[in-house]
Structure formats: C-alpha cells, structure tokens
Amino acid sequence: MNILILGSGGREHAFTKKLSESNKINSLFVAPGNAGTSKIATNININPTNFNQVKETVLQHAIDMVVVGPEAPLVAGVHDFFLADEELKNIPVIGPKKDGAELEGSKDFSKQFMEKHNIPTARYQSFTKDTLEAGKSFLETLEAPYVLKADGLAAGKGVLILNSLDEAKAELTEMLSNQKFGEASSTVVIEEFLDGIELSVFVLTDGKNYKVLPSAKDYKRIGEGDTGLNTGGMGAISPVPFADDAFLNKVEERIIKPTVDGLQKDGIDYRGFIFIGLMNVQGDPFVIEYNVRMGDPETEVVLPRIQSDLVDLFEGVASQTLDSKSYEVTSQTATTVMLVSGGYPEAYEKGKEITGFDTVENSIVFHAGTTEKDGNVITSGGRVMAITSFGDTIKDALEKSYTNIDKISFEKMNYRKDIGFDLI
Ligand code: AMP
Ligand code: GLY
C-alpha cells in the first residue's frame, strides 16, 4: 500500500515510523513532514488544508489511504472532500468527516452530545453576545474557580480558568462582546470546575467497533512542577499508573461505549481516532474534552506501545471490520520528553542547528519542528524533538530519555527535567 500522512509534528513522525514497520507498506509519504519523516518516507511540501494540493499528491503517487494527523484538515472537511470527489471517493481517510470533527471543532456541540448520551462531564451552559447577562447570572450560581471555554478552535488557548467572579465576568464580556478569541468565542461554554487528576484515553473506531488504545498523561505547562504557560505538551507517559483496570472499566462503560453508540445513533459515521481528555474525580471519570485526532506528544508514547500492525488496524477502520483485527499492547512503560526552543510557548528563534541526536541509543528520536538546511538539521518550530524510551518503570524509561538528551544540543534548547514527577 501507499499511504499519505498529513501533518508535520512529532505525532506524524510517530505515525510514519509505526506505519513503516508494516510489511503491507509499499511507499509512505508525509505532507509536509519534517527532517525525521524524510529519513523513512518521502516528504511532500504542500499545505494539508489545501485539499486540491492533497488531491494532486494522492493521484500523482497512487495513494491508497490517507491518515490525518492534526484536527484542522478534519474540521475543514478533508474527509468529506474525498467522498465528494469521483477520483478520490474510494480512497479511505483515517479521521472523521466534518460532522464528527465537530466534537473538537465546537465545545458547545460536544457538551450537547455528552448531555444527550448521558456521558459524565462538568455541568455547563452556553452563551452568546445576546445572552451575556444570563451568562453572568449563571457564573453566580457556580463556585470558584470558573471555567470559560471559547466554542471554536482557538489554538489551544481558548480555555480560561479564573479564581474570582469579577474576573470571570470581565473575561466573559471580553470573549463575547469584544471577540477575545475572534469568531471562536462568539459562543462561550461556562462549566463547573472539576477537581481531580487529568489523563487521556485514546480510541480507534470504525464507527461501530472500537479498540481502546493505551492511556497517557501529558505535561502541558512549560515550567517544572506544572507551572507557567500552557504548551502543546512537554512530555508524556503511558500507561498512567492510577488508571487501573477498575477505572478503565468505568471509562469504557460510561464514556467510550456511549460515545461510539451515540455517534452511530446520531447518524455520524466516524472512522478515526477519538482522544478523550478525562478528569479522574475521586475514582470517577468525567470528560473534559474530545479531540478528533491523536495527541502530541501522547502519540509518541502510545503508538510505540502498540505491537500490532497499524496498517492492518487502519484497514479494519476503513472496512468496518475492526472487531476482527488483532490488537496487542506491551506492558512496558513508555515516556517521552519534548525538547523545545528557548522562549516557547512565547516568541522564540528558529534555524538553530541541532547536534547529537544521531548518537542516541536505547531511545527513539521523534522529530517535530525540524527541517533540513545545507545538510544540517535545524529547528523550525517551538517543539523540536520528543525523546521516547521504554522501561519496566517510569523511572527506568525516563532515565534513558534524560541520558540521551544530554547528548543533544541546540542554542537555547529547553526541556522539563521533571516529567512524571507526580507519578513516581
Ligand atoms: P481543554 O482545551 O478543554 O482541554 O481545556 C484545557 C485545560 O483546561 C484542560 O486540559 C484542563 O486542565 C483544564 N480544564 C478544562 N475544563 C475543565 C474543568 N471543567 N475543570 C477543571 N479543569 C478544566
Ligand atoms: N497534547 C495535547 C494535545 O495534543 O492536544
């Protein structure tokens, strides 16, 4: 098979590596990819949200399947575009159509979906400019901290958690009346604060059947001890020790089954990944959010633990025979530590030469924001590389990642030295 992967991050490098290990692969293409994917696949320098360019690539390289990494092309309807095109309609796309992608594209839609299908989540109400005063009144019925969410995609910045009622009212006004997050905050979801420990569970579904993928915990803050600004993710661990069988059974019964059934009942033919952000509140799982793709850097620990052939699983998704596919996961722990550009997640410089990553032993280097220039690998983004390792324990695995990180350098390289600190 020839497979095209859309995206350019560590997640996409992890997909590329995993797919490249299948003996069903003939050629692999990544658009646009990075300096890591170019070593094991062919990078195609196009924009994944330019569907005409995607089509051209698919036809030119006789692509048999498309795997979508990030949410943007899904929310913009890449899967629908394929189905509506005579030449593309029989080429499977791994990732939901526009209707399913609304689970991530609209917080209001996802809250309505959860309410309708009795899926545990924080109590909420949604407001617009015209109902601003009602929004302020609703805030008065809640206790601090207050959670405000822009309805639409806001590059991970659309959620505010505020300690004072006055501040919450002021921010609500900013979002609704002054378009703090542009169009994305023309509707705002206000919800109850959930007090617990966060983790994520990933599901691969063909719309009827599903496989529960390994759980993972992501470290989102830039600073050690979970302090400072939010990032795309500074590291991840899988499995999550406190997500034991009893807890995961609750997740499957109360959340995964009703989600997959609910999609089917609502006539949403969903074929792809569901990333369920959860809060463990005293042993009970609540959904914080759905994403319609894999997480980054969670993918860099989840996929390496899957021992089955990912192409085979994807074929099951495409033909709705996922139930017949074998699926195995190693019991070993995987950890990943993200190397980032100094300054990230605020302004940072690019174009720094990266050295030493080719001397890494006993870890996997997943490239994220990297590119090639004059035979060197240089930085091209905030998150630069994820260093993944296996171990019998979190500590063993992390030790390998950190030992290898000592060999890697680029100007102003930064990373968190305490990934997993709360779990060890
Ligand atoms: P989201 O973009 O929905 O994942 O929200 C970003 C982050 O805000 C989450 O990862 C949580 O840490 C936090 N968060 C979102 N909703 C809640 C909630 N209802 N209670 C507590 N924390 C929340
Ligand atoms: N690491 C969080 C995300 O991918 O959304």
Coordinates of C-alpha atoms and ligand atoms in Angstrom, one line a residue:
M1 CA 0.0 0.0 0.0
N2 CA 1.0 3.6 -0.5
I3 CA -0.1 5.8 2.4
L4 CA -0.1 9.6 2.8
I5 CA 0.1 11.1 6.3
L6 CA -1.0 14.7 6.7
G7 CA 0.9 16.8 9.2
S8 CA 4.4 17.7 10.3
G9 CA 4.9 17.1 14.1
G10 CA 6.2 14.5 16.4
R11 CA 2.8 12.8 16.2
E12 CA 3.2 12.4 12.5
H13 CA 6.8 11.2 12.8
A14 CA 5.5 8.6 15.2
F15 CA 2.8 7.6 12.8
T16 CA 5.3 7.4 10.0
K17 CA 7.6 5.2 12.0
K18 CA 4.9 2.8 13.1
L19 CA 3.4 2.5 9.6
S20 CA 6.8 2.0 8.1
E21 CA 7.2 -1.1 10.2
S22 CA 4.3 -2.8 8.5
N23 CA 5.1 -5.3 5.7
K24 CA 1.9 -4.0 3.9
I25 CA 3.6 -0.7 3.1
N26 CA 5.0 -0.1 -0.3
S27 CA 5.6 3.7 -0.1
L28 CA 5.0 6.2 2.6
F29 CA 4.5 10.0 2.0
V30 CA 4.2 12.8 4.6
A31 CA 2.8 16.2 3.8
P32 CA 4.6 18.4 4.7
G33 CA 6.6 16.3 7.2
N34 CA 9.9 17.2 8.9
A35 CA 13.6 16.2 9.0
G36 CA 12.7 13.0 10.8
T37 CA 10.0 11.8 8.4
S38 CA 12.1 12.5 5.4
K39 CA 14.5 9.7 6.5
I40 CA 11.9 7.0 6.4
A41 CA 9.3 8.4 4.0
T42 CA 9.0 11.0 1.2
N43 CA 8.1 14.5 2.3
I44 CA 5.7 16.4 0.0
N45 CA 5.8 20.1 0.6
I46 CA 2.1 21.0 0.5
N47 CA -0.3 22.5 2.9
P48 CA -2.6 19.8 4.3
T49 CA -5.6 22.2 4.4
N50 CA -5.2 22.9 0.7
F51 CA -7.4 20.0 -0.5
N52 CA -6.6 20.5 -4.2
Q53 CA -2.9 20.1 -3.4
V54 CA -3.8 17.0 -1.4
K55 CA -5.7 15.6 -4.3
E56 CA -2.9 16.2 -6.7
T57 CA -0.5 14.4 -4.4
V58 CA -2.8 11.4 -3.9
L59 CA -3.3 11.0 -7.7
Q60 CA 0.4 11.6 -8.5
H61 CA 1.7 9.0 -6.0
A62 CA -1.2 6.4 -6.4
I63 CA -2.0 6.8 -2.7
D64 CA -4.3 4.0 -1.3
M65 CA -5.0 5.6 2.1
V66 CA -4.7 8.9 3.8
V67 CA -4.0 9.3 7.6
V68 CA -4.8 12.7 9.0
G69 CA -2.6 13.9 11.9
P70 CA -3.9 17.3 13.0
E71 CA -7.5 18.5 13.5
A72 CA -7.5 21.4 11.1
P73 CA -7.9 19.4 7.9
L74 CA -10.6 17.3 9.5
V75 CA -12.6 20.2 10.9
A76 CA -12.3 21.8 7.4
G77 CA -13.7 18.7 5.8
V78 CA -10.9 16.8 4.1
H79 CA -12.8 13.5 4.5
D80 CA -16.0 15.0 3.0
F81 CA -13.9 16.4 0.2
F82 CA -12.6 12.9 -0.7
L83 CA -16.1 11.4 -0.6
A84 CA -17.5 14.0 -2.9
D85 CA -14.7 13.6 -5.5
E86 CA -15.1 10.9 -8.2
E87 CA -11.4 10.2 -8.3
L88 CA -10.9 10.1 -4.5
K89 CA -14.1 8.7 -3.1
N90 CA -12.8 5.1 -2.8
I91 CA -9.6 6.1 -1.0
P92 CA -10.1 5.6 2.7
V93 CA -9.4 8.6 5.0
I94 CA -8.5 7.8 8.6
G95 CA -10.2 10.7 10.5
P96 CA -13.8 11.7 10.9
K97 CA -15.9 13.8 8.5
K98 CA -16.9 17.3 9.3
D99 CA -19.9 16.2 11.3
G100 CA -17.8 14.0 13.6
A101 CA -15.0 16.6 13.8
E102 CA -17.4 19.0 15.5
L103 CA -16.7 17.0 18.7
E104 CA -13.4 19.0 18.7
G105 CA -14.4 21.9 16.5
S106 CA -17.3 23.1 18.8
K107 CA -17.2 22.8 22.6
D108 CA -20.9 23.6 22.6
F109 CA -21.6 20.7 20.2
S110 CA -19.5 18.3 22.3
K111 CA -21.3 19.3 25.5
Q112 CA -24.7 18.8 23.9
F113 CA -23.6 15.4 22.6
M114 CA -22.4 14.3 26.1
E115 CA -25.6 15.6 27.7
K116 CA -27.8 13.8 25.1
H117 CA -26.0 10.5 25.6
N118 CA -25.6 10.7 29.3
I119 CA -21.8 10.8 29.2
P120 CA -20.4 12.2 32.5
T121 CA -19.0 15.7 32.1
A122 CA -19.0 19.0 34.0
R123 CA -22.4 20.8 34.3
Y124 CA -22.5 23.7 31.8
Q125 CA -24.4 26.3 29.8
S126 CA -23.5 28.1 26.6
F127 CA -23.9 31.8 25.9
T128 CA -23.6 34.4 23.1
K129 CA -23.4 38.2 22.9
D130 CA -27.2 38.4 23.2
T131 CA -27.2 36.3 26.4
L132 CA -24.2 37.9 28.2
E133 CA -26.2 39.0 31.2
A134 CA -27.6 35.5 31.6
G135 CA -24.0 34.2 31.4
K136 CA -23.0 36.5 34.3
S137 CA -26.0 35.2 36.3
F138 CA -25.0 31.6 35.6
L139 CA -21.5 32.3 36.9
E140 CA -23.1 33.5 40.1
T141 CA -24.6 30.0 40.6
L142 CA -21.2 28.4 40.4
E143 CA -18.3 28.3 42.8
A144 CA -14.7 29.4 42.0
P145 CA -12.7 28.6 40.1
Y146 CA -14.7 29.4 37.0
V147 CA -14.1 27.7 33.6
L148 CA -14.8 29.6 30.4
K149 CA -14.3 28.0 27.0
A150 CA -14.4 29.6 23.6
D151 CA -16.7 27.3 21.5
G152 CA -14.5 27.1 18.4
L153 CA -10.8 26.2 17.7
A154 CA -8.5 28.7 19.4
A155 CA -5.1 27.0 19.0
G156 CA -5.3 25.5 22.5
K157 CA -5.7 29.0 24.1
G158 CA -9.5 29.2 24.3
V159 CA -9.9 27.9 27.9
L160 CA -9.7 30.3 30.8
I161 CA -9.8 29.2 34.5
L162 CA -10.4 32.1 36.8
N163 CA -10.4 32.4 40.5
S164 CA -12.6 35.4 41.1
L165 CA -16.2 36.0 40.0
D166 CA -15.4 39.6 38.9
E167 CA -12.6 38.4 36.7
A168 CA -14.8 35.7 35.2
K169 CA -17.5 38.2 34.3
A170 CA -15.0 40.5 32.8
E171 CA -13.4 37.8 30.7
L172 CA -16.8 36.5 29.6
T173 CA -17.5 40.1 28.3
E174 CA -14.2 40.2 26.6
M175 CA -14.9 36.9 24.8
L176 CA -18.5 37.6 23.8
S177 CA -18.6 41.3 23.2
N178 CA -15.0 42.0 22.2
Q179 CA -14.3 38.8 20.4
K180 CA -11.2 38.0 22.5
F181 CA -10.7 34.8 20.5
G182 CA -12.3 36.1 17.3
E183 CA -15.1 34.1 15.8
A184 CA -14.1 31.2 18.1
S185 CA -15.5 33.0 21.1
S186 CA -18.8 34.2 19.6
T187 CA -20.3 31.3 21.7
V188 CA -18.8 30.6 25.2
V189 CA -19.3 27.5 27.3
I190 CA -19.2 28.1 31.0
E191 CA -18.8 25.0 33.1
E192 CA -18.3 23.7 36.5
F193 CA -14.7 23.2 37.7
L194 CA -13.7 19.5 38.0
D195 CA -11.2 18.9 40.8
G196 CA -9.1 15.8 40.1
I197 CA -6.2 14.3 38.1
E198 CA -6.1 14.6 34.4
L199 CA -5.3 11.8 31.9
S200 CA -6.2 10.9 28.4
V201 CA -7.6 7.8 26.8
F202 CA -7.5 7.1 23.1
V203 CA -9.9 5.1 21.0
L204 CA -9.7 3.9 17.4
T205 CA -13.1 3.3 15.9
D206 CA -14.6 2.3 12.6
G207 CA -17.9 3.8 13.6
K208 CA -19.3 0.5 15.0
N209 CA -16.4 -1.3 16.7
Y210 CA -13.5 0.2 18.6
K211 CA -10.2 -0.6 20.2
V212 CA -9.2 1.2 23.4
L213 CA -5.6 2.4 22.9
P214 CA -3.2 2.9 25.8
S215 CA -3.9 5.7 28.3
A216 CA -1.4 8.6 28.6
K217 CA -0.7 11.6 30.7
D218 CA 0.6 14.7 29.2
Y219 CA 2.6 17.5 30.9
K220 CA 1.2 20.7 29.4
R221 CA 2.8 23.5 31.4
I222 CA 6.2 24.9 30.3
G223 CA 7.6 25.0 33.9
E224 CA 8.7 22.3 36.3
G225 CA 6.1 21.4 38.9
D226 CA 3.4 22.1 36.4
T227 CA 3.9 25.9 36.5
G228 CA 3.9 28.6 33.9
L229 CA 2.2 28.9 30.5
N230 CA 0.4 26.1 28.7
T231 CA 2.2 24.5 25.8
G232 CA 1.2 21.9 23.3
G233 CA 2.7 19.3 25.7
M234 CA 6.2 19.0 27.2
G235 CA 6.3 15.2 27.7
A236 CA 4.1 12.2 28.2
I237 CA 3.9 8.9 30.0
S238 CA 2.0 5.7 29.1
P239 CA 0.4 3.8 30.8
V240 CA -0.9 6.0 33.6
P241 CA -0.4 4.1 36.9
F242 CA -3.6 5.4 38.5
A243 CA -5.7 4.4 35.5
D244 CA -6.1 0.8 36.8
D245 CA -8.4 -1.8 35.4
A246 CA -11.3 -0.7 37.6
F247 CA -11.0 2.9 36.5
L248 CA -10.5 2.0 32.8
N249 CA -13.6 -0.2 33.0
K250 CA -15.6 2.8 34.2
V251 CA -14.2 4.8 31.3
E252 CA -15.2 2.1 28.8
E253 CA -18.7 1.5 30.2
R254 CA -19.6 5.2 31.0
I255 CA -17.8 7.0 28.3
I256 CA -16.3 5.0 25.4
K257 CA -19.4 2.8 24.6
P258 CA -21.9 5.6 24.9
T259 CA -19.7 7.8 22.7
V260 CA -19.3 5.3 19.9
D261 CA -23.0 4.3 20.2
G262 CA -24.1 8.0 20.4
L263 CA -22.2 8.8 17.2
Q264 CA -24.0 5.9 15.5
K265 CA -27.4 6.9 16.8
D266 CA -26.8 10.5 15.7
G267 CA -26.0 9.3 12.1
I268 CA -22.4 10.3 12.4
D269 CA -20.2 7.8 10.5
Y270 CA -17.0 8.2 12.5
R271 CA -13.8 6.5 11.3
G272 CA -10.7 7.5 13.1
F273 CA -9.2 8.4 16.5
I274 CA -11.1 9.8 19.5
F275 CA -8.9 11.4 22.1
I276 CA -10.8 11.7 25.3
G277 CA -9.4 14.2 27.8
L278 CA -10.6 13.0 31.3
M279 CA -10.6 14.1 34.8
N280 CA -10.4 11.4 37.5
V281 CA -12.6 12.9 40.2
Q282 CA -12.2 10.6 43.3
G283 CA -12.2 7.5 41.1
D284 CA -14.9 8.5 38.7
P285 CA -14.1 9.6 35.1
F286 CA -15.5 12.9 33.6
V287 CA -14.9 14.1 30.1
I288 CA -13.1 17.4 29.9
E289 CA -12.9 17.4 26.1
Y290 CA -12.9 15.3 23.0
N291 CA -10.3 15.7 20.3
V292 CA -10.8 14.0 16.9
R293 CA -7.1 13.1 16.4
M294 CA -4.3 11.7 18.4
G295 CA -2.5 13.9 21.0
D296 CA 1.0 15.2 20.6
P297 CA 3.2 14.2 22.4
E298 CA 0.9 11.4 23.6
T299 CA 1.2 9.6 20.3
E300 CA 5.0 9.4 20.9
V301 CA 4.3 7.1 23.8
V302 CA 1.0 5.5 22.7
L303 CA 2.0 4.2 19.3
P304 CA 5.3 2.7 20.3
R305 CA 3.5 0.5 22.8
I306 CA 1.1 -0.9 20.2
Q307 CA 2.6 -4.2 19.0
S308 CA 0.0 -4.9 16.3
D309 CA 0.3 -3.8 12.6
L310 CA -1.2 -0.3 12.4
V311 CA -1.9 -0.6 8.7
D312 CA -4.0 -3.7 9.4
L313 CA -5.9 -1.8 12.1
F314 CA -6.5 1.1 9.7
E315 CA -7.8 -1.3 7.0
G316 CA -10.2 -2.5 9.7
V317 CA -11.3 1.1 10.3
A318 CA -11.8 1.6 6.5
S319 CA -13.9 -1.6 6.0
Q320 CA -15.6 -1.5 9.4
T321 CA -14.1 -4.8 10.4
L322 CA -12.0 -3.5 13.3
D323 CA -13.5 -6.2 15.5
S324 CA -11.7 -8.9 13.5
K325 CA -8.3 -7.3 13.9
S326 CA -5.7 -8.4 16.4
Y327 CA -4.6 -5.8 18.8
E328 CA -1.8 -6.1 21.4
V329 CA 0.0 -3.6 23.6
T330 CA 3.3 -4.1 25.5
S331 CA 3.0 -3.8 29.3
Q332 CA 6.3 -1.8 29.3
T333 CA 6.1 1.8 30.2
A334 CA 6.9 4.5 27.6
T335 CA 8.0 8.0 28.4
T336 CA 8.7 10.9 26.2
V337 CA 10.4 14.3 26.9
M338 CA 10.0 17.2 24.5
L339 CA 12.9 19.4 23.6
V340 CA 11.7 22.9 22.8
S341 CA 13.1 26.2 21.6
G342 CA 14.1 28.7 24.3
G343 CA 11.2 31.2 24.8
Y344 CA 8.5 28.8 23.6
P345 CA 5.5 28.9 24.1
E346 CA 6.0 32.7 23.6
A347 CA 8.3 34.1 20.9
Y348 CA 11.3 32.0 20.0
E349 CA 14.0 31.9 17.4
K350 CA 14.2 29.2 14.7
G351 CA 17.0 28.0 12.4
K352 CA 19.3 26.6 15.2
E353 CA 21.5 23.7 14.2
I354 CA 20.7 20.5 16.2
T355 CA 23.5 18.2 17.0
G356 CA 23.9 14.8 18.8
F357 CA 20.5 13.4 18.1
D358 CA 22.1 10.8 15.7
T359 CA 24.1 9.4 18.7
V360 CA 21.1 8.5 20.7
E361 CA 21.0 4.9 21.9
N362 CA 18.1 3.0 23.5
S363 CA 15.6 5.8 22.9
I364 CA 13.6 6.9 19.9
V365 CA 14.0 10.4 18.5
F366 CA 10.8 11.8 17.1
H367 CA 11.3 15.0 15.2
A368 CA 8.7 17.7 15.5
G369 CA 9.8 21.3 14.5
T370 CA 12.8 20.3 12.4
T371 CA 13.9 20.9 8.9
E372 CA 17.0 20.3 6.8
K373 CA 19.3 23.0 5.5
D374 CA 22.6 22.6 3.7
G375 CA 22.9 19.0 5.1
N376 CA 22.2 20.0 8.7
V377 CA 19.1 19.5 10.7
I378 CA 17.8 22.8 12.1
T379 CA 15.0 23.9 14.4
S380 CA 11.8 25.2 12.6
G381 CA 9.3 25.3 15.5
G382 CA 8.7 25.6 19.2
R383 CA 8.5 22.0 19.9
V384 CA 11.6 20.4 18.3
M385 CA 12.0 16.8 19.2
A386 CA 10.5 14.2 21.5
I387 CA 12.8 11.6 23.1
T388 CA 10.9 8.4 23.8
S389 CA 12.1 5.4 25.9
F390 CA 10.8 2.2 27.2
G391 CA 11.3 0.8 30.7
D392 CA 9.9 -1.6 33.3
T393 CA 9.1 1.5 35.4
I394 CA 8.5 5.2 34.6
K395 CA 11.9 5.9 36.3
D396 CA 13.8 3.4 34.1
A397 CA 12.3 4.8 31.0
L398 CA 12.9 8.4 31.9
E399 CA 16.5 7.8 32.8
K400 CA 17.1 6.6 29.3
S401 CA 15.4 9.7 27.8
Y402 CA 17.4 12.1 30.0
T403 CA 20.7 10.3 29.4
N404 CA 20.2 10.7 25.7
I405 CA 19.0 14.3 26.0
D406 CA 22.4 15.1 27.5
K407 CA 23.9 14.3 24.1
I408 CA 21.6 16.5 22.1
S409 CA 22.0 20.2 21.8
F410 CA 20.9 23.4 20.0
E411 CA 21.1 27.0 21.0
K412 CA 18.6 27.9 23.8
M413 CA 17.3 24.3 24.0
N414 CA 14.9 23.9 26.9
Y415 CA 13.0 20.9 28.3
R416 CA 11.4 19.8 31.5
K417 CA 13.5 17.7 33.8
D418 CA 10.6 16.6 35.9
I419 CA 8.3 14.7 33.5
G420 CA 6.4 12.1 35.6
F421 CA 7.3 13.9 38.8
D422 CA 3.8 13.3 40.2
L423 CA 3.6 9.6 39.3
I424 CA 7.0 8.3 40.6
Ligands
AMP1 P1 -9.5 21.8 27.0 O1 -9.0 22.7 25.9 O2 -11.0 21.7 27.1 O3 -8.7 20.6 27.2 O4 -9.1 22.6 28.4 C1 -7.7 22.9 28.7 C2 -7.4 22.5 30.1 O5 -8.2 23.2 31.0 C3 -7.7 21.1 30.4 O6 -6.6 20.3 30.0 C4 -7.8 21.1 31.9 O7 -6.6 21.1 32.5 C5 -8.5 22.4 32.1 N1 -10.0 22.3 32.2 C6 -10.8 22.3 31.2 N2 -12.1 22.1 31.6 C7 -12.0 22.0 33.0 C8 -13.0 21.7 34.0 N3 -14.3 21.7 33.8 N4 -12.5 21.6 35.3 C9 -11.2 21.7 35.5 N5 -10.2 21.9 34.6 C10 -10.6 22.0 33.3
GLY2 N1 -1.0 17.2 24.0 C1 -2.3 17.7 23.9 C2 -2.9 17.7 22.5 O1 -2.4 17.1 21.6 O2 -4.0 18.3 22.4

